[in-house]
Short mmCIF file of C-alpha atoms and ligand atoms in Angstrom, two decimals:
data_model
loop_
_atom_site.label_atom_id
_atom_site.label_comp_id
_atom_site.label_asym_id
_atom_site.label_seq_id
_atom_site.Cartn_x
_atom_site.Cartn_y
_atom_site.Cartn_z
CA UNK A 612 11.51 -4.59 -25.17
CA UNK A 613 11.29 -8.32 -25.91
CA UNK A 614 8.20 -9.43 -27.84
CA UNK A 615 5.52 -11.13 -25.76
CA UNK A 616 2.13 -12.70 -26.24
CA UNK A 617 -0.71 -10.55 -24.84
CA UNK A 618 -3.69 -12.25 -23.21
CA UNK A 619 -6.80 -10.29 -22.17
CA UNK A 620 -9.07 -12.54 -20.04
CA UNK A 621 -12.56 -11.20 -19.30
CA UNK A 622 -13.11 -13.00 -15.97
CA UNK A 623 -11.17 -14.14 -12.92
CA UNK A 624 -11.69 -17.79 -13.92
CA UNK A 625 -10.34 -17.15 -17.43
CA UNK A 626 -7.34 -15.37 -15.93
CA UNK A 627 -6.67 -18.27 -13.55
CA UNK A 628 -6.81 -20.68 -16.50
CA UNK A 629 -4.16 -18.64 -18.33
CA UNK A 630 -2.01 -18.53 -15.19
CA UNK A 631 -2.39 -22.29 -14.67
CA UNK A 632 -0.99 -22.86 -18.18
CA UNK A 633 1.53 -20.01 -18.46
CA UNK A 634 2.06 -18.80 -14.84
CA UNK A 635 5.83 -19.17 -14.61
CA UNK A 636 6.42 -17.33 -17.92
CA UNK A 637 3.59 -14.80 -17.52
CA UNK A 638 3.30 -11.38 -15.88
CA UNK A 639 0.03 -9.72 -14.94
CA UNK A 640 -0.46 -6.09 -15.92
CA UNK A 641 -2.97 -3.69 -14.34
CA UNK A 642 -2.18 0.00 -14.97
CA UNK A 643 1.30 -0.85 -16.23
CA UNK A 644 2.99 2.10 -14.51
CA UNK A 645 5.44 -0.19 -12.71
CA UNK A 646 5.49 -3.08 -15.17
CA UNK A 647 6.02 -1.20 -18.43
CA UNK A 648 9.25 0.52 -17.32
CA UNK A 649 10.45 -2.90 -16.07
CA UNK A 650 9.71 -4.42 -19.50
CA UNK A 651 11.27 -1.50 -21.35
CA UNK A 652 14.56 -1.67 -19.45
CA UNK A 653 14.56 -5.48 -19.80
CA UNK A 654 14.48 -6.03 -16.05
CA UNK A 655 11.67 -8.50 -16.86
CA UNK A 656 11.29 -10.57 -20.04
CA UNK A 657 7.98 -12.46 -19.77
CA UNK A 658 6.87 -14.57 -22.74
CA UNK A 659 3.26 -13.71 -21.94
CA UNK A 660 1.62 -10.61 -20.46
CA UNK A 661 -1.87 -10.99 -18.98
CA UNK A 662 -3.85 -7.74 -19.09
CA UNK A 663 -6.34 -7.54 -16.20
CA UNK A 664 -8.24 -4.54 -17.60
CA UNK A 665 -11.05 -6.71 -19.03
CA UNK A 666 -12.02 -8.11 -15.61
CA UNK A 667 -14.71 -5.63 -14.58
CA UNK A 668 -15.20 -7.29 -11.17
CA UNK A 669 -11.75 -6.10 -10.07
CA UNK A 670 -12.76 -2.43 -10.45
CA UNK A 671 -15.37 -2.52 -7.67
CA UNK A 672 -15.04 -0.23 -4.67
CA UNK A 673 -17.83 -1.04 -2.22
CA UNK A 674 -18.85 -1.20 1.43
CA UNK A 675 -18.87 -4.64 3.03
CA UNK A 676 -21.80 -5.86 5.13
CA UNK A 677 -19.69 -5.19 8.25
CA UNK A 678 -19.32 -1.49 7.25
CA UNK A 679 -15.78 -2.04 6.01
CA UNK A 680 -14.46 -1.44 2.53
CA UNK A 681 -13.77 -3.89 -0.28
CA UNK A 682 -11.33 -2.45 -2.78
CA UNK A 683 -10.95 -4.34 -6.06
CA UNK A 684 -7.32 -4.71 -7.06
CA UNK A 685 -7.91 -2.62 -10.23
CA UNK A 686 -9.27 0.39 -8.32
CA UNK A 687 -7.01 3.29 -9.23
CA UNK A 688 -5.17 5.66 -6.94
CA UNK A 689 -7.24 8.47 -8.48
CA UNK A 690 -10.50 6.72 -7.57
CA UNK A 691 -9.35 6.27 -3.95
CA UNK A 692 -8.12 9.85 -3.78
CA UNK A 693 -11.50 11.22 -4.94
CA UNK A 694 -13.98 8.81 -3.34
CA UNK A 695 -16.03 10.72 -0.72
CA UNK A 696 -16.42 7.63 1.52
CA UNK A 697 -12.69 6.86 1.49
CA UNK A 698 -11.83 10.49 2.18
CA UNK A 699 -14.26 10.64 5.11
CA UNK A 700 -13.60 7.28 6.76
CA UNK A 701 -10.08 6.36 5.64
CA UNK A 702 -8.30 9.71 5.14
CA UNK A 703 -4.81 8.17 5.40
CA UNK A 704 -5.57 5.91 2.43
CA UNK A 705 -6.98 8.80 0.37
CA UNK A 706 -3.91 10.88 1.27
CA UNK A 707 -1.49 8.15 0.23
CA UNK A 708 -3.31 7.62 -3.08
CA UNK A 709 -3.20 11.37 -3.77
CA UNK A 710 0.60 11.32 -3.46
CA UNK A 711 1.23 8.66 -6.13
CA UNK A 712 2.95 10.16 -9.19
CA UNK A 713 0.93 12.71 -11.18
CA UNK A 714 -2.77 12.81 -12.11
CA UNK A 715 -1.91 10.96 -15.32
CA UNK A 716 -0.12 8.21 -13.34
CA UNK A 717 -2.89 8.03 -10.72
CA UNK A 718 -5.52 7.50 -13.42
CA UNK A 719 -3.67 4.29 -14.36
CA UNK A 720 -1.93 3.22 -11.13
CA UNK A 721 -3.96 0.60 -9.23
CA UNK A 722 -3.91 -0.33 -5.57
CA UNK A 723 -3.27 -3.96 -6.57
CA UNK A 724 -0.28 -2.97 -8.68
CA UNK A 725 1.10 -0.81 -5.89
CA UNK A 726 0.96 -3.71 -3.41
CA UNK A 727 1.96 -6.54 -5.78
CA UNK A 728 4.96 -4.62 -7.13
CA UNK A 729 6.10 -4.68 -3.47
CA UNK A 730 8.46 -1.71 -3.60
CA UNK A 731 9.54 -0.72 -0.06
CA UNK A 732 8.44 2.85 -0.91
CA UNK A 733 4.89 1.93 -2.09
CA UNK A 734 2.71 4.72 -0.72
CA UNK A 735 -0.58 2.86 -0.37
CA UNK A 736 0.92 0.03 1.70
CA UNK A 737 1.45 1.84 5.06
CA UNK A 738 -2.13 3.13 5.48
CA UNK A 739 -3.55 -0.25 4.50
CA UNK A 740 -1.21 -1.95 7.01
CA UNK A 741 -2.22 0.53 9.71
CA UNK A 742 -5.89 -0.13 8.86
CA UNK A 743 -5.24 -3.88 9.30
CA UNK A 744 -6.42 -4.71 5.79
CA UNK A 745 -6.49 -8.23 4.36
CA UNK A 746 -5.56 -9.34 0.84
CA UNK A 747 -8.06 -11.64 -0.91
CA UNK A 748 -6.13 -13.86 -3.30
CA UNK A 749 -7.55 -16.14 -6.01
CA UNK A 750 -5.74 -19.25 -7.16
CA UNK A 751 -6.34 -22.73 -8.53
CA UNK A 752 -7.51 -24.00 -5.12
CA UNK A 753 -10.01 -21.15 -4.59
CA UNK A 754 -9.67 -17.97 -2.56
CA UNK A 755 -7.46 -17.32 0.45
CA UNK A 756 -7.34 -14.35 2.81
CA UNK A 757 -3.95 -13.07 3.98
CA UNK A 758 -3.42 -10.21 6.45
CA UNK A 759 -1.50 -7.50 4.62
CA UNK A 760 1.06 -7.70 7.44
CA UNK A 761 2.00 -11.16 6.05
CA UNK A 762 1.68 -10.28 2.34
CA UNK A 763 5.16 -8.84 1.70
CA UNK A 764 8.17 -11.18 1.73
CA UNK A 765 10.92 -8.85 0.49
CA UNK A 766 11.76 -6.26 -2.14
CA UNK A 767 9.42 -7.07 -5.08
CA UNK A 768 8.42 -10.37 -3.41
CA UNK A 769 4.98 -11.24 -2.05
CA UNK A 770 3.14 -14.39 -0.97
CA UNK A 771 1.45 -14.56 -4.41
CA UNK A 772 2.26 -17.71 -6.35
CA UNK A 773 2.74 -17.61 -10.14
CA UNK A 774 -0.76 -19.10 -10.56
CA UNK A 775 -2.48 -16.56 -8.28
CA UNK A 776 -3.82 -13.01 -8.52
CA UNK A 777 -4.84 -10.40 -5.99
CA UNK A 778 -8.61 -9.96 -6.13
CA UNK A 779 -9.47 -7.42 -3.43
CA UNK A 780 -8.26 -5.62 -0.37
CA UNK A 781 -10.70 -5.73 2.53
CA UNK A 782 -10.46 -2.97 5.14
CA UNK A 783 -12.35 -3.24 8.47
CA UNK A 784 -14.97 -0.62 9.34
CA UNK A 785 -13.52 2.65 10.59
CA UNK A 786 -15.12 2.41 14.07
CA UNK A 787 -16.02 5.31 16.33
CA UNK A 788 -13.56 8.03 17.39
CA UNK A 789 -10.98 6.84 14.91
CA UNK A 790 -8.51 8.95 12.94
CA UNK A 791 -5.63 8.40 10.57
CA UNK A 792 -3.03 10.24 8.53
CA UNK A 793 -0.28 9.47 5.99
CA UNK A 794 2.73 11.69 5.35
CA UNK A 795 5.90 11.07 3.35
CA UNK A 796 9.10 12.92 2.67
CA UNK A 797 10.39 13.31 -0.88
CA UNK A 798 13.33 15.49 -1.98
CA UNK A 799 11.29 16.74 -4.96
CA UNK A 800 7.68 17.92 -4.66
CA UNK A 801 6.40 16.08 -7.73
CA UNK A 802 7.01 12.67 -9.29
CA UNK A 803 9.28 11.34 -6.60
CA UNK A 804 9.06 8.29 -4.37
CA UNK A 805 9.07 8.29 -0.58
CA UNK A 806 12.40 8.49 1.23
CA UNK A 807 10.25 7.67 4.26
CA UNK A 808 6.47 7.32 4.55
CA UNK A 809 4.50 6.96 7.79
CA UNK A 810 0.83 6.11 8.36
CA UNK A 811 -0.75 6.42 11.80
CA UNK A 812 -4.19 5.29 12.88
CA UNK A 813 -5.60 5.82 16.39
CA UNK A 814 -8.89 4.99 18.11
CA UNK A 815 -9.94 6.73 21.32
CA UNK A 816 -11.77 4.93 24.15
CA UNK A 817 -12.87 6.87 27.27
CA UNK A 818 -10.34 9.61 26.60
CA UNK A 819 -7.34 7.31 26.20
CA UNK A 820 -5.83 5.56 23.20
CA UNK A 821 -7.76 2.32 22.70
CA UNK A 822 -5.79 1.27 19.66
CA UNK A 823 -2.77 2.66 17.79
CA UNK A 824 -1.35 1.42 14.51
CA UNK A 825 1.78 2.87 12.91
CA UNK A 826 3.25 1.65 9.62
CA UNK A 827 6.44 2.75 7.90
CA UNK A 828 7.50 2.74 4.24
CA UNK A 829 10.98 2.85 2.67
CA UNK A 830 12.90 2.00 5.84
CA UNK A 831 13.08 -1.80 5.44
CA UNK A 832 12.80 -4.33 2.59
CA UNK A 833 9.04 -4.47 3.27
CA UNK A 834 6.56 -1.99 4.79
CA UNK A 835 6.66 -2.52 8.58
CA UNK A 836 4.52 -1.88 11.64
CA UNK A 837 6.10 -0.04 14.58
CA UNK A 838 4.64 -2.34 17.22
CA UNK A 839 6.65 -1.14 20.25
CA UNK A 840 5.46 2.41 19.57
CA UNK A 841 1.86 1.19 19.19
CA UNK A 842 1.98 -0.71 22.49
CA UNK A 843 3.45 2.28 24.31
CA UNK A 844 0.41 4.36 23.31
CA UNK A 845 -2.40 1.91 24.00
CA UNK A 846 -4.23 2.57 27.27
CA UNK A 847 -2.51 5.96 27.64
CA UNK A 848 -3.81 9.51 27.16
CA UNK A 849 -2.38 10.76 23.85
CA UNK A 850 -0.38 13.63 25.35
CA UNK A 851 2.39 15.37 23.38
CA UNK A 852 4.87 13.56 25.64
CA UNK A 853 3.34 10.13 24.89
CA UNK A 854 3.40 10.91 21.16
CA UNK A 855 7.05 12.03 21.32
CA UNK A 856 7.99 8.82 23.15
CA UNK A 857 6.10 6.72 20.56
CA UNK A 858 7.92 8.54 17.76
CA UNK A 859 11.24 7.65 19.39
CA UNK A 860 10.14 4.00 19.69
CA UNK A 861 9.00 3.91 16.04
CA UNK A 862 12.62 4.43 15.02
CA UNK A 863 13.42 0.99 16.49
CA UNK A 864 11.20 -0.67 13.85
CA UNK A 865 13.16 0.93 11.01
CA UNK A 866 16.08 -0.85 9.35
CA UNK A 867 16.95 1.83 6.78
CA UNK A 868 19.72 1.76 4.23
CA UNK A 869 21.89 4.61 3.03
CA UNK A 870 21.50 5.35 -0.67
CA UNK A 871 21.68 8.33 -3.02
CA UNK A 872 18.28 9.52 -1.79
CA UNK A 873 19.16 9.71 1.91
CA UNK A 874 21.36 8.29 4.64
CA UNK A 875 20.13 5.73 7.16
CA UNK A 876 20.52 8.37 9.88
CA UNK A 877 18.38 10.87 7.91
CA UNK A 878 15.72 8.22 7.41
CA UNK A 879 15.63 7.46 11.16
CA UNK A 880 15.22 11.18 11.82
CA UNK A 881 12.34 11.29 9.31
CA UNK A 882 10.62 8.32 10.97
CA UNK A 883 10.69 10.19 14.30
CA UNK A 884 9.39 13.46 12.79
CA UNK A 885 6.71 11.92 10.55
CA UNK A 886 5.47 9.57 13.28
CA UNK A 887 5.02 12.51 15.63
CA UNK A 888 3.20 14.52 12.96
CA UNK A 889 0.96 11.72 11.75
CA UNK A 890 0.00 10.70 15.29
CA UNK A 891 -0.85 14.31 16.12
CA UNK A 892 -3.06 14.67 13.03
CA UNK A 893 -4.64 11.24 13.62
CA UNK A 894 -5.47 12.30 17.20
CA UNK A 895 -7.05 15.57 15.98
CA UNK A 896 -9.21 13.62 13.54
CA UNK A 897 -10.22 11.02 16.13
CA UNK A 898 -11.15 13.82 18.57
CA UNK A 899 -13.21 15.82 16.04
C1 FAD B 717 6.30 8.56 -13.01
C2 FAD B 717 5.91 7.57 -11.94
C3 FAD B 717 5.69 8.05 -10.64
C4 FAD B 717 5.34 7.16 -9.62
N1 FAD B 717 5.14 7.65 -8.38
C5 FAD B 717 4.79 6.81 -7.37
C6 FAD B 717 4.58 7.31 -6.06
O1 FAD B 717 4.67 8.51 -5.79
N2 FAD B 717 4.26 6.41 -5.08
C7 FAD B 717 4.12 5.07 -5.35
O2 FAD B 717 3.83 4.32 -4.42
N3 FAD B 717 4.33 4.58 -6.58
C8 FAD B 717 4.66 5.41 -7.60
N4 FAD B 717 4.87 4.92 -8.86
C9 FAD B 717 4.77 3.47 -9.09
C10 FAD B 717 3.40 2.99 -9.62
O3 FAD B 717 2.70 4.03 -10.28
C11 FAD B 717 2.51 2.44 -8.49
O4 FAD B 717 3.18 1.44 -7.77
C12 FAD B 717 1.20 1.87 -9.04
O5 FAD B 717 0.24 1.79 -8.03
C13 FAD B 717 1.35 0.51 -9.74
O6 FAD B 717 0.07 0.12 -10.19
P1 FAD B 717 -0.15 -0.42 -11.68
O7 FAD B 717 -1.58 -0.76 -11.79
O8 FAD B 717 0.39 0.53 -12.68
O9 FAD B 717 0.76 -1.73 -11.62
P2 FAD B 717 1.36 -2.57 -12.82
O10 FAD B 717 2.56 -1.89 -13.36
O11 FAD B 717 0.31 -2.97 -13.78
O12 FAD B 717 1.80 -3.88 -12.00
C14 FAD B 717 2.78 -3.80 -10.98
C15 FAD B 717 3.10 -5.21 -10.49
O13 FAD B 717 1.98 -5.78 -9.83
C16 FAD B 717 1.55 -6.99 -10.46
N5 FAD B 717 0.09 -6.95 -10.39
C17 FAD B 717 -0.72 -5.93 -10.74
N6 FAD B 717 -2.00 -6.22 -10.44
C18 FAD B 717 -1.99 -7.46 -9.88
C19 FAD B 717 -3.01 -8.31 -9.34
N7 FAD B 717 -4.29 -7.95 -9.29
N8 FAD B 717 -2.64 -9.52 -8.85
C20 FAD B 717 -1.34 -9.89 -8.88
N9 FAD B 717 -0.34 -9.14 -9.36
C21 FAD B 717 -0.66 -7.93 -9.85
C22 FAD B 717 2.12 -6.93 -11.86
O14 FAD B 717 2.35 -8.23 -12.38
C23 FAD B 717 3.42 -6.19 -11.62
O15 FAD B 717 4.41 -7.07 -11.17
C24 FAD B 717 5.21 5.77 -9.91
C25 FAD B 717 5.43 5.30 -11.21
C26 FAD B 717 5.76 6.18 -12.22
C27 FAD B 717 5.97 5.66 -13.62
#
């Protein structure tokens, strides 16, 4: 690992000052579970590493005035997995957090790191996309709010500039008769990343689907929404036939590659199966 200067700012403003001076040669570190391996194998060689752990404000997990959720970027996967409010109102998010690595990894791994690392397989991205979350970003010109759907630009690329940091993720209120679920497929049961991940979120209105959101991981350079499948469900009763048709349509949103972990054809098959399963579980939860 190349030597670097370590900075530990104790506030967002102090962090932004460091980034203004050193941004292009600096890397932020939260839990370090993605960054440290990248430093160790010399994939990255920053002259300066900025440790966010001293910024207490980024650890907040709280309800917004509109009954939504504000998740500080340093909130860990373990905290999301265990939080009673998240488990009750946003089960897909709690489920995705519970799948990240091991307990040891989840105690370090943050939601901000998971999103900003921008791996196509990031588990917490699909539920947050399906929940229509926004990213709150701080930079030298103040704060800006970006829908998570616009946050990812490519593999390991986001809209964040070198002088910016992710502050919070804001998730809208769960709403009535709403349910969600996240499932992924991994060849190994433990410590593996998603070959495909699918999050589904449905809201029922007068017995039909008022809103459907489906997001896919590991089948494109960025996490993607399956909009044709969503539109096919909205306004319709969520019958097994409608869910099967939506699962077929979800495959159209996938642009998978073939690699050592699975062929493109296998990944398309997984999208169909996991979309059907997650929609079925989301419907059960919305109906409960
Ligand atoms: C053994 C192992 C198993 C894993 N299993 C999984 C898994 O099952 N599913 C999964 O999705 N991931 C997995 N991961 C990857 C990793 O644990 C997660 O992506 C984690 O959430 C990253 O969070 P972090 O806080 O450790 O990020 P860090 O490593 O600290 O940072 C990751 C990236 O985000 C940037 N960053 C961090 N915080 C901010 C911020 N607030 N603003 C701007 N940029 C920021 C950093 O500069 C860096 O580029 C695994 C990793 C390991 C080592």
